[in-house]
Tab-separated table of C-alpha atoms and ligand atoms in Angstrom:
chain	number	residue	atom	x	y	z
G	252	MET	CA	0.000	0.000	0.000
G	253	SER	CA	1.307	3.449	-0.900
G	254	HIS	CA	1.968	6.056	1.798
G	255	LEU	CA	0.401	8.606	-0.566
G	256	GLN	CA	-2.966	9.992	0.463
G	257	TRP	CA	-5.867	10.085	-2.015
G	258	PRO	CA	-7.886	12.288	-1.901
G	259	PHE	CA	-5.894	15.345	-0.781
G	260	ILE	CA	-7.950	15.697	2.368
G	261	SER	CA	-8.774	12.318	3.778
G	262	GLY	CA	-12.398	11.361	3.937
G	263	ARG	CA	-14.621	8.554	2.846
G	264	ASN	CA	-12.708	6.589	0.237
G	265	ILE	CA	-14.803	4.005	-1.584
G	266	HIS	CA	-12.992	1.577	-3.843
G	267	ILE	CA	-14.780	0.864	-7.115
G	268	ALA	CA	-13.313	-2.022	-9.070
G	269	SER	CA	-15.534	-1.875	-12.161
G	270	ALA	CA	-18.720	-0.386	-13.588
G	271	GLN	CA	-21.297	-1.539	-16.093
G	272	GLY	CA	-24.580	-0.041	-17.276
G	273	ALA	CA	-26.160	1.799	-14.351
G	274	CYS	CA	-24.060	0.046	-11.692
G	275	LEU	CA	-20.733	0.393	-9.933
G	276	TYR	CA	-19.086	-2.718	-8.428
G	277	ASN	CA	-16.794	-2.816	-5.405
G	278	ALA	CA	-13.847	-5.173	-4.980
G	279	GLU	CA	-16.144	-7.871	-3.535
G	280	GLY	CA	-18.346	-7.627	-6.630
G	281	ASP	CA	-21.284	-5.990	-4.795
G	282	ALA	CA	-23.382	-3.767	-7.045
G	283	ILE	CA	-24.073	-0.126	-6.184
G	284	ILE	CA	-26.719	1.542	-8.341
G	285	ASP	CA	-25.140	4.735	-9.643
G	286	ALA	CA	-28.179	6.938	-9.048
G	287	ALA	CA	-25.867	9.949	-9.240
G	288	GLY	CA	-24.287	8.994	-12.563
G	289	GLY	CA	-20.984	9.802	-10.847
G	290	ALA	CA	-21.287	13.571	-10.472
G	291	ILE	CA	-24.380	13.679	-12.737
G	292	VAL	CA	-22.092	12.812	-15.649
G	293	VAL	CA	-22.765	9.307	-16.920
G	294	ASN	CA	-25.478	9.351	-19.574
G	295	VAL	CA	-24.968	6.358	-21.904
G	296	GLY	CA	-24.072	4.059	-19.002
G	297	HIS	CA	-20.760	2.561	-17.938
G	298	GLY	CA	-18.636	0.065	-19.843
G	299	ARG	CA	-19.497	0.829	-23.464
G	300	GLN	CA	-17.087	-1.103	-25.668
G	301	ARG	CA	-17.566	1.135	-28.682
G	302	VAL	CA	-16.608	4.254	-26.729
G	303	ALA	CA	-13.491	2.483	-25.439
G	304	ASP	CA	-12.658	1.418	-29.018
G	305	ALA	CA	-13.067	4.971	-30.331
G	306	VAL	CA	-10.799	6.313	-27.577
G	307	ALA	CA	-8.159	3.635	-28.301
G	308	GLU	CA	-8.258	4.424	-32.011
G	309	ALA	CA	-7.850	8.171	-31.439
G	310	THR	CA	-5.020	7.570	-28.984
G	311	LEU	CA	-3.091	5.551	-31.543
G	312	GLN	CA	-3.947	7.881	-34.430
G	313	THR	CA	-3.151	11.273	-32.861
G	314	SER	CA	-2.102	10.937	-29.252
G	315	TYR	CA	-1.779	14.715	-28.887
G	316	VAL	CA	-2.252	17.620	-31.286
G	317	VAL	CA	-2.546	21.277	-30.228
G	318	PRO	CA	-6.204	22.180	-29.637
G	319	PRO	CA	-6.810	24.592	-32.537
G	320	TRP	CA	-5.730	22.004	-35.160
G	321	MET	CA	-8.057	19.451	-36.692
G	322	THR	CA	-7.798	15.661	-36.179
G	323	PRO	CA	-10.091	12.792	-37.237
G	324	SER	CA	-11.652	12.552	-33.783
G	325	ARG	CA	-12.260	16.318	-33.623
G	326	GLU	CA	-13.930	16.081	-37.017
G	327	ALA	CA	-16.035	13.196	-35.701
G	328	LEU	CA	-17.087	15.326	-32.742
G	329	LEU	CA	-18.105	18.273	-34.931
G	330	LYS	CA	-20.145	15.874	-37.076
G	331	ALA	CA	-21.782	14.313	-34.016
G	332	LEU	CA	-22.615	17.763	-32.607
G	333	GLN	CA	-24.770	18.561	-35.620
G	334	GLY	CA	-28.380	18.258	-34.640
G	335	TRP	CA	-27.572	19.159	-31.041
G	336	LEU	CA	-26.620	22.810	-31.167
G	337	PRO	CA	-28.956	25.660	-32.098
G	338	GLU	CA	-28.173	27.085	-35.529
G	339	HIS	CA	-26.601	30.331	-34.389
G	340	LEU	CA	-24.000	28.595	-32.198
G	341	THR	CA	-21.440	27.667	-34.835
G	342	GLN	CA	-18.182	28.354	-32.969
G	343	VAL	CA	-16.717	25.589	-30.807
G	344	HIS	CA	-14.080	25.990	-28.107
G	345	CYS	CA	-13.297	22.802	-26.199
G	346	THR	CA	-11.768	22.669	-22.725
G	347	SER	CA	-11.031	19.799	-20.398
G	348	GLY	CA	-13.994	20.360	-18.103
G	349	GLY	CA	-16.893	22.505	-16.986
G	350	THR	CA	-14.880	24.953	-14.880
G	351	GLU	CA	-12.561	25.816	-17.750
G	352	ALA	CA	-15.519	26.136	-20.091
G	353	ASN	CA	-17.256	28.636	-17.790
G	354	GLU	CA	-14.046	30.562	-17.233
G	355	ALA	CA	-13.471	30.705	-21.010
G	356	ALA	CA	-17.058	31.844	-21.610
G	357	MET	CA	-16.719	34.621	-19.034
G	358	LYS	CA	-13.557	35.825	-20.799
G	359	ILE	CA	-15.193	35.540	-24.232
G	360	ALA	CA	-18.118	37.664	-23.021
G	361	LEU	CA	-15.760	40.302	-21.580
G	362	HIS	CA	-13.629	40.254	-24.757
G	363	TYR	CA	-16.710	40.619	-26.932
G	364	GLN	CA	-17.962	43.680	-25.082
G	365	GLN	CA	-14.512	45.287	-25.306
G	366	ALA	CA	-14.307	44.375	-28.993
G	367	ILE	CA	-17.570	46.107	-29.859
G	368	GLY	CA	-16.570	49.250	-27.982
G	369	GLU	CA	-18.608	48.623	-24.817
G	370	THR	CA	-15.505	49.225	-22.765
G	371	THR	CA	-17.227	49.831	-19.425
G	372	ARG	CA	-18.965	46.459	-19.496
G	373	THR	CA	-16.598	44.629	-17.161
G	374	ARG	CA	-18.964	42.937	-14.701
G	375	ILE	CA	-20.686	39.568	-14.977
G	376	ILE	CA	-23.744	38.853	-12.852
G	377	GLY	CA	-24.009	35.517	-11.061
G	378	ARG	CA	-26.760	34.013	-8.900
G	379	SER	CA	-27.121	33.330	-5.181
G	380	ILE	CA	-27.525	29.547	-5.432
G	381	SER	CA	-25.258	28.245	-8.180
G	382	TYR	CA	-22.070	26.431	-9.011
G	383	HIS	CA	-19.799	27.171	-11.932
G	384	GLY	CA	-16.397	25.759	-11.009
G	385	THR	CA	-13.215	25.649	-8.975
G	386	THR	CA	-11.014	28.449	-10.320
G	387	LEU	CA	-10.923	31.750	-8.469
G	388	ALA	CA	-13.249	33.443	-10.981
G	389	THR	CA	-15.714	30.582	-11.370
G	390	ALA	CA	-15.731	29.912	-7.619
G	391	SER	CA	-16.270	33.640	-6.996
G	392	ILE	CA	-19.228	33.919	-9.302
G	393	SER	CA	-20.752	30.763	-7.839
G	394	GLY	CA	-23.456	31.175	-5.219
G	395	HIS	CA	-21.946	28.478	-3.087
G	396	PRO	CA	-20.725	29.687	0.332
G	397	GLY	CA	-19.585	26.195	1.341
G	398	ARG	CA	-17.035	26.064	-1.468
G	399	LYS	CA	-15.779	29.630	-0.878
G	400	LYS	CA	-15.141	29.201	2.838
G	401	GLY	CA	-11.679	30.428	3.802
G	402	LEU	CA	-11.178	32.158	0.448
G	403	GLU	CA	-13.662	35.009	0.816
G	404	ALA	CA	-11.076	37.765	1.277
G	405	ALA	CA	-9.144	36.759	-1.843
G	406	LEU	CA	-12.025	36.270	-4.232
G	407	PRO	CA	-12.933	38.857	-6.866
G	408	GLN	CA	-16.466	40.168	-6.406
G	409	PHE	CA	-19.271	39.626	-8.889
G	410	PRO	CA	-22.719	41.206	-8.601
G	411	GLU	CA	-25.182	38.584	-7.422
G	412	VAL	CA	-28.927	38.225	-7.931
G	413	GLN	CA	-31.227	35.754	-6.205
G	414	THR	CA	-31.696	32.383	-7.846
G	415	PRO	CA	-35.382	31.524	-8.261
G	416	TYR	CA	-36.327	29.170	-5.439
G	417	PRO	CA	-40.090	28.724	-5.863
G	418	LEU	CA	-40.462	26.593	-2.727
G	419	ARG	CA	-39.061	29.394	-0.580
G	420	CYS	CA	-40.157	32.427	-2.618
G	421	PRO	CA	-40.590	35.439	-0.285
G	422	LEU	CA	-44.025	36.082	-1.899
G	423	GLY	CA	-45.148	32.608	-0.790
G	424	SER	CA	-44.312	29.073	-1.790
G	425	HIS	CA	-44.769	28.656	-5.577
G	426	HIS	CA	-46.502	32.042	-5.731
G	427	GLU	CA	-47.961	32.834	-9.153
G	428	ASP	CA	-45.951	36.054	-9.383
G	429	SER	CA	-42.639	34.455	-8.435
G	430	GLY	CA	-41.293	34.446	-12.022
G	431	ALA	CA	-41.826	38.199	-12.327
G	432	TYR	CA	-40.472	38.689	-8.808
G	433	TYR	CA	-37.123	37.015	-9.542
G	434	ALA	CA	-36.816	38.582	-13.019
G	435	ASP	CA	-37.486	42.033	-11.524
G	436	LEU	CA	-34.663	41.467	-9.035
G	437	LEU	CA	-32.335	41.018	-12.013
G	438	ARG	CA	-33.619	44.209	-13.619
G	439	ASP	CA	-33.172	46.104	-10.332
G	440	LEU	CA	-29.606	44.837	-9.953
G	441	ILE	CA	-28.719	45.833	-13.523
G	442	GLU	CA	-30.169	49.284	-12.940
G	443	SER	CA	-28.303	49.756	-9.673
G	444	GLU	CA	-24.968	48.555	-11.107
G	445	GLY	CA	-25.539	50.569	-14.286
G	446	PRO	CA	-26.405	48.566	-17.423
G	447	GLU	CA	-23.388	50.090	-19.167
G	448	ASN	CA	-21.176	48.176	-16.704
G	449	ILE	CA	-22.646	44.706	-17.231
G	450	ALA	CA	-21.153	42.350	-19.812
G	451	ALA	CA	-23.048	39.140	-19.135
G	452	PHE	CA	-25.354	37.115	-16.934
G	453	LEU	CA	-24.183	33.590	-16.056
G	454	ALA	CA	-26.777	31.046	-14.903
G	455	GLU	CA	-27.856	27.410	-14.998
G	456	PRO	CA	-31.266	26.899	-16.655
G	457	ILE	CA	-32.291	24.439	-13.925
G	458	THR	CA	-30.137	24.914	-10.859
G	459	GLY	CA	-27.784	21.975	-10.434
G	460	SER	CA	-26.747	20.246	-7.252
G	461	SER	CA	-26.112	23.553	-5.427
G	462	GLY	CA	-29.870	24.050	-5.192
G	463	GLY	CA	-31.001	20.534	-6.059
G	464	ALA	CA	-32.651	20.554	-9.470
G	465	ILE	CA	-34.556	23.794	-8.849
G	466	VAL	CA	-36.855	24.496	-11.805
G	467	PRO	CA	-37.607	28.229	-12.107
G	468	PRO	CA	-41.164	29.560	-12.569
G	469	GLU	CA	-42.446	29.176	-16.145
G	470	ASP	CA	-42.159	32.849	-17.089
G	471	TYR	CA	-38.723	33.466	-15.533
G	472	TRP	CA	-36.463	32.618	-18.485
G	473	PRO	CA	-38.486	34.431	-21.176
G	474	LYS	CA	-38.465	37.536	-18.953
G	475	VAL	CA	-34.721	37.216	-18.290
G	476	ARG	CA	-33.983	36.811	-22.004
G	477	GLU	CA	-35.962	40.002	-22.674
G	478	ILE	CA	-34.079	41.883	-19.962
G	479	CYS	CA	-30.679	40.776	-21.308
G	480	ASP	CA	-31.661	41.868	-24.833
G	481	GLU	CA	-32.985	45.196	-23.618
G	482	TYR	CA	-29.722	46.026	-21.810
G	483	GLY	CA	-27.234	44.508	-24.285
G	484	ILE	CA	-26.169	41.815	-21.819
G	485	LEU	CA	-24.964	38.393	-23.006
G	486	LEU	CA	-26.798	35.397	-21.571
G	487	ILE	CA	-24.322	32.632	-20.729
G	488	MET	CA	-26.138	29.383	-20.038
G	489	ASP	CA	-24.165	26.958	-17.890
G	490	GLU	CA	-25.428	23.575	-19.074
G	491	VAL	CA	-22.569	21.591	-17.574
G	492	MET	CA	-25.016	19.540	-15.499
G	493	THR	CA	-28.212	19.905	-17.525
G	494	GLY	CA	-26.847	19.646	-21.078
G	495	PHE	CA	-26.898	16.795	-23.557
G	496	GLY	CA	-30.150	15.136	-22.615
G	497	ARG	CA	-30.112	14.986	-18.836
G	498	THR	CA	-33.426	16.832	-18.302
G	499	GLY	CA	-35.353	15.159	-21.135
G	500	THR	CA	-34.533	17.809	-23.754
G	501	GLN	CA	-31.216	18.206	-25.547
G	502	PHE	CA	-30.431	21.207	-23.333
G	503	GLY	CA	-32.127	22.470	-20.201
G	504	TYR	CA	-32.906	25.893	-21.668
G	505	GLN	CA	-35.163	24.214	-24.255
G	506	HIS	CA	-37.869	23.820	-21.627
G	507	TRP	CA	-38.501	27.495	-22.392
G	508	PRO	CA	-38.769	29.452	-25.661
G	509	ILE	CA	-35.369	31.113	-25.353
G	510	GLU	CA	-31.839	30.777	-26.686
G	511	PRO	CA	-28.536	31.601	-25.014
G	512	ASP	CA	-25.705	33.728	-26.441
G	513	LEU	CA	-23.082	31.348	-25.088
G	514	LEU	CA	-23.809	27.725	-24.230
G	515	ILE	CA	-21.516	25.879	-21.822
G	516	SER	CA	-21.233	22.136	-21.457
G	517	GLY	CA	-19.126	19.497	-19.739
G	518	LYS	CA	-20.061	16.329	-17.872
G	519	GLY	CA	-22.552	14.579	-20.230
G	520	LEU	CA	-20.787	15.820	-23.379
G	521	ALA	CA	-18.395	12.878	-23.131
G	522	GLY	CA	-20.582	10.870	-20.747
G	523	GLY	CA	-17.786	10.437	-18.210
G	524	TYR	CA	-15.527	8.530	-20.615
G	525	ALA	CA	-13.086	11.418	-20.898
G	526	PRO	CA	-12.614	14.949	-19.562
G	527	LEU	CA	-14.174	17.464	-21.925
G	528	GLY	CA	-15.961	20.799	-21.737
G	529	GLY	CA	-17.395	22.916	-24.502
G	530	VAL	CA	-18.130	26.578	-25.135
G	531	PHE	CA	-20.460	27.204	-28.055
G	532	GLY	CA	-20.915	30.724	-29.400
G	533	SER	CA	-21.941	32.649	-32.475
G	534	ALA	CA	-19.823	33.818	-35.401
G	535	LYS	CA	-20.839	37.360	-34.478
G	536	ILE	CA	-18.999	36.975	-31.177
G	537	SER	CA	-15.920	35.206	-32.553
G	538	GLU	CA	-15.540	37.633	-35.460
G	539	ALA	CA	-15.691	40.669	-33.178
G	540	ILE	CA	-13.051	39.160	-30.879
G	541	ALA	CA	-10.805	38.269	-33.818
G	542	GLU	CA	-11.118	41.716	-35.388
G	543	ALA	CA	-10.142	43.356	-32.100
G	544	GLY	CA	-6.993	41.213	-32.028
G	545	PHE	CA	-7.900	39.425	-28.788
G	546	GLN	CA	-7.075	35.785	-28.114
G	547	VAL	CA	-9.222	32.869	-27.031
G	548	MET	CA	-6.386	30.921	-25.471
G	549	PHE	CA	-6.633	27.152	-25.293
G	550	ASN	CA	-5.882	24.852	-22.381
G	551	THR	CA	-3.165	22.383	-23.344
G	552	PHE	CA	-5.566	19.475	-22.943
G	553	GLY	CA	-8.675	21.238	-24.223
G	554	GLY	CA	-10.409	19.206	-26.910
G	555	HIS	CA	-7.939	16.339	-26.430
G	556	PRO	CA	-8.198	13.895	-29.362
G	557	ALA	CA	-9.126	10.935	-27.134
G	558	ALA	CA	-11.771	13.022	-25.331
G	559	CYS	CA	-13.269	14.194	-28.628
G	560	ALA	CA	-13.425	10.577	-29.814
G	561	ALA	CA	-15.243	9.596	-26.627
G	562	ALA	CA	-17.702	12.483	-26.953
G	563	ALA	CA	-18.425	11.762	-30.620
G	564	GLU	CA	-19.227	8.143	-29.830
G	565	VAL	CA	-21.281	9.030	-26.742
G	566	LEU	CA	-23.365	11.519	-28.746
G	567	ASN	CA	-23.880	8.956	-31.513
G	568	ILE	CA	-25.129	6.446	-28.925
G	569	MET	CA	-27.418	9.107	-27.446
G	570	VAL	CA	-29.050	9.560	-30.856
G	571	GLU	CA	-29.161	5.879	-31.899
G	572	GLU	CA	-30.727	4.820	-28.585
G	573	ASP	CA	-33.046	7.832	-28.392
G	574	LEU	CA	-31.702	8.591	-24.946
G	575	VAL	CA	-32.935	12.188	-24.729
G	576	ASN	CA	-36.444	10.874	-25.081
G	577	GLN	CA	-35.619	8.050	-22.682
G	578	ALA	CA	-34.557	10.676	-20.139
G	579	ALA	CA	-37.986	12.296	-20.500
G	580	VAL	CA	-39.938	9.026	-20.282
G	581	LYS	CA	-37.904	7.479	-17.449
G	582	GLY	CA	-37.776	10.894	-15.799
G	583	SER	CA	-41.583	10.965	-15.620
G	584	TYR	CA	-41.529	7.521	-14.086
G	585	LEU	CA	-38.902	8.547	-11.517
G	586	HIS	CA	-40.784	11.745	-10.596
G	587	GLU	CA	-44.061	9.832	-10.221
G	588	ARG	CA	-42.407	7.300	-7.939
G	589	LEU	CA	-40.700	10.045	-5.909
G	590	GLN	CA	-43.965	11.976	-5.581
G	591	HIS	CA	-45.699	8.844	-4.405
G	592	ALA	CA	-43.003	8.184	-1.803
G	593	PHE	CA	-42.509	11.736	-0.554
G	594	SER	CA	-45.409	14.046	-1.373
G	595	ASN	CA	-46.806	13.634	2.143
G	596	HIS	CA	-43.592	12.897	3.939
G	597	PRO	CA	-43.219	14.964	7.133
G	598	HIS	CA	-39.517	15.549	6.463
G	599	VAL	CA	-39.493	16.178	2.708
G	600	ALA	CA	-40.345	19.707	1.587
G	601	GLU	CA	-40.649	18.803	-2.069
G	602	VAL	CA	-39.590	16.624	-4.980
G	603	ARG	CA	-38.272	18.613	-7.926
G	604	GLY	CA	-36.364	18.496	-11.198
G	605	ARG	CA	-36.911	17.570	-14.826
G	606	GLY	CA	-36.228	14.376	-16.733
G	607	LEU	CA	-33.581	12.199	-15.154
G	608	PHE	CA	-32.378	15.022	-12.943
G	609	ALA	CA	-34.307	15.010	-9.671
G	610	ALA	CA	-33.863	15.992	-6.053
G	611	ILE	CA	-35.632	15.954	-2.729
G	612	GLU	CA	-35.186	18.606	-0.053
G	613	VAL	CA	-35.165	17.126	3.431
G	614	VAL	CA	-36.350	19.426	6.230
G	615	GLN	CA	-37.009	19.320	9.932
G	616	ASN	CA	-40.576	20.490	9.400
G	617	ARG	CA	-42.493	20.221	6.146
G	618	GLU	CA	-45.050	22.894	7.096
G	619	SER	CA	-42.683	25.634	8.271
G	620	LEU	CA	-39.852	24.523	5.902
G	621	GLU	CA	-37.498	24.730	8.870
G	622	ARG	CA	-34.183	23.144	7.922
G	623	CYS	CA	-32.300	20.582	9.985
G	624	SER	CA	-29.257	21.932	11.785
G	625	ILE	CA	-25.897	21.854	10.014
G	626	GLU	CA	-24.554	19.715	12.868
G	627	ALA	CA	-27.183	17.050	12.144
G	628	ALA	CA	-25.307	16.422	8.842
G	629	VAL	CA	-28.425	14.923	7.291
G	630	THR	CA	-27.109	14.929	3.717
G	631	SER	CA	-23.943	12.992	4.474
G	632	LYS	CA	-25.836	10.554	6.672
G	633	ILE	CA	-28.378	9.830	3.930
G	634	VAL	CA	-25.655	9.455	1.289
G	635	ALA	CA	-23.700	7.093	3.578
G	636	LYS	CA	-26.804	5.056	4.362
G	637	GLY	CA	-27.639	4.864	0.669
G	638	LEU	CA	-24.188	3.474	-0.077
G	639	SER	CA	-24.551	0.877	2.680
G	640	LYS	CA	-27.801	-0.217	1.012
G	641	GLY	CA	-26.315	-0.310	-2.486
G	642	VAL	CA	-27.377	3.045	-3.989
G	643	PHE	CA	-25.193	6.103	-4.626
G	644	TYR	CA	-27.056	9.443	-4.293
G	645	TYR	CA	-25.455	12.834	-4.938
G	646	GLY	CA	-25.492	15.166	-1.944
G	647	GLY	CA	-26.317	18.757	-2.863
G	648	GLY	CA	-26.669	22.176	-1.277
G	649	THR	CA	-24.405	25.136	-0.631
G	650	GLY	CA	-24.121	25.145	3.133
G	651	ASP	CA	-26.984	27.610	3.610
G	652	VAL	CA	-29.194	25.570	1.288
G	653	ARG	CA	-28.880	22.036	2.572
G	654	ASP	CA	-30.130	18.508	2.923
G	655	ILE	CA	-30.634	18.134	-0.781
G	656	ILE	CA	-30.376	14.650	-2.226
G	657	CYS	CA	-29.879	14.635	-5.998
G	658	MET	CA	-30.395	11.903	-8.521
G	659	GLY	CA	-29.029	11.884	-12.059
G	660	PRO	CA	-28.651	8.248	-13.048
G	661	PRO	CA	-27.373	6.938	-16.384
G	662	LEU	CA	-30.142	7.384	-18.967
G	663	VAL	CA	-30.037	3.620	-19.604
G	664	ILE	CA	-31.230	2.795	-16.080
G	665	SER	CA	-34.171	0.360	-15.910
G	666	GLU	CA	-37.539	0.934	-14.240
G	667	SER	CA	-36.816	-1.729	-11.651
G	668	GLN	CA	-33.517	-0.017	-10.816
G	669	LEU	CA	-35.407	3.286	-10.488
G	670	ASP	CA	-37.839	1.546	-8.116
G	671	GLN	CA	-34.876	0.493	-6.009
G	672	VAL	CA	-33.464	4.040	-6.081
G	673	VAL	CA	-36.746	5.464	-4.723
G	674	ASP	CA	-37.529	2.684	-2.218
G	675	THR	CA	-34.015	2.827	-0.778
G	676	LEU	CA	-34.150	6.625	-0.529
G	677	ALA	CA	-37.401	6.422	1.427
G	678	GLU	CA	-35.782	3.962	3.858
G	679	CYS	CA	-32.688	6.171	4.198
G	680	VAL	CA	-34.698	9.339	4.931
G	681	ASP	CA	-36.847	7.546	7.507
G	682	GLU	CA	-33.922	5.900	9.243
G	683	VAL	CA	-31.789	9.070	9.371
G	684	MET	CA	-34.640	11.359	10.443
G	685	SER	CA	-35.789	8.933	13.175
G	686	THR	CA	-32.369	9.273	14.811
G	687	LEU	CA	-32.788	13.081	14.999
G	688	ALA	CA	-36.232	13.226	16.514
I	838	PLP	C1	-23.489	23.645	-13.364
I	838	PLP	C2	-22.022	23.331	-13.229
I	838	PLP	N1	-21.126	24.173	-13.774
I	838	PLP	C3	-19.801	23.925	-13.695
I	838	PLP	C4	-19.308	22.819	-13.029
I	838	PLP	C5	-17.824	22.584	-12.953
I	838	PLP	O1	-17.449	21.586	-13.858
I	838	PLP	P1	-16.134	20.712	-13.623
I	838	PLP	O2	-16.267	20.062	-12.302
I	838	PLP	O3	-16.142	19.756	-14.788
I	838	PLP	O4	-14.973	21.629	-13.701
I	838	PLP	C6	-20.208	21.926	-12.451
I	838	PLP	C7	-19.729	20.744	-11.723
I	838	PLP	O5	-20.397	20.159	-10.931
I	838	PLP	C8	-21.604	22.189	-12.554
I	838	PLP	O6	-22.510	21.371	-12.015
């Protein structure tokens, strides 16, 4: 055994020996249903031979080529991306993950505003419950106090607007005016900062694990799109968690009649088979940046040939097996089962999400929405209990928002496995909450 410590800070260290379909297997061969799809990543399931073959082929063909150059696997990815991206997003910048993709998009938005002569537009608005990455800029703009702890004094400041949280809307839970309420907060913030100072607005269409699959009110996104257009602000949609089929549409924003100016992806783009992130933008943006003589610098491993090969094959499988639709159909089944298990549960405030991205919010009191104490550590207890019963759930929350249990299983999961995911979760919640009473 090595003296080296993995991970950097010691904690729970589970050994996974192999994975297939919707399951992980430990060294003893016990199955764990991967209800989290890793970190809400795995879409076509584990252990796909044809993805492994495509990666091996690309590795032999072009082990490494600088990111701006073309290779067969990069061509395959561009071909596979057709039919996924909206027509105006023709420019592709690949990174090695979601953080880098968000960071690149923030810089592209700032560059664009400078390039078109909007030189005072140097601020990007983020939201109060959100996660965009690990770098100083992406961590700063994230509405995730837990992940900023100890860094606060060193982080650059970004203006922040409230994330829609219909369950806890100050007007009342799921109030009919909540969409207008949250959109107006954005307008107010833009006005107080000065619209001439704002370059972009960065947000997830459906809030990821930081909030636990929070779906905004129906009229929120159309109103936000209008506000961004009115003030000349770019809308950057972080689809790292929601993109490429997870929510039952190709992208999360497609649940509403809007389109983003910059679309960001990661996770599901390569289905967990390789590290890859993507920034997709319009020719209008790239041409302005080029004319101004600015650079869109690559990461050495951005768009790595093996990662592009994996993504191309994953996207082909997604289409051949109709997995976006499967996410919608199986998602309905999962939500029905979750509603049945939890809609009257004294310690579950609500079930939420879209498609195969779902979450429950566990609370001390369903009526008052009072949260459990931080010390009670409900999320980690439920996740640990789930693992002991053979299901891996993804713990969510930001510290302030807490006791969120997320599910984002591989889109190939079966109904009987979904039954097990829900039944086990009900047992875990009951067992953990009974120890707190
Ligand atoms: C919405 C969202 N954006 C960005 C990221 C960061 O991506 P990565 O961990 O690949 O750097 C994540 C990761 O969880 C995410 O969920």
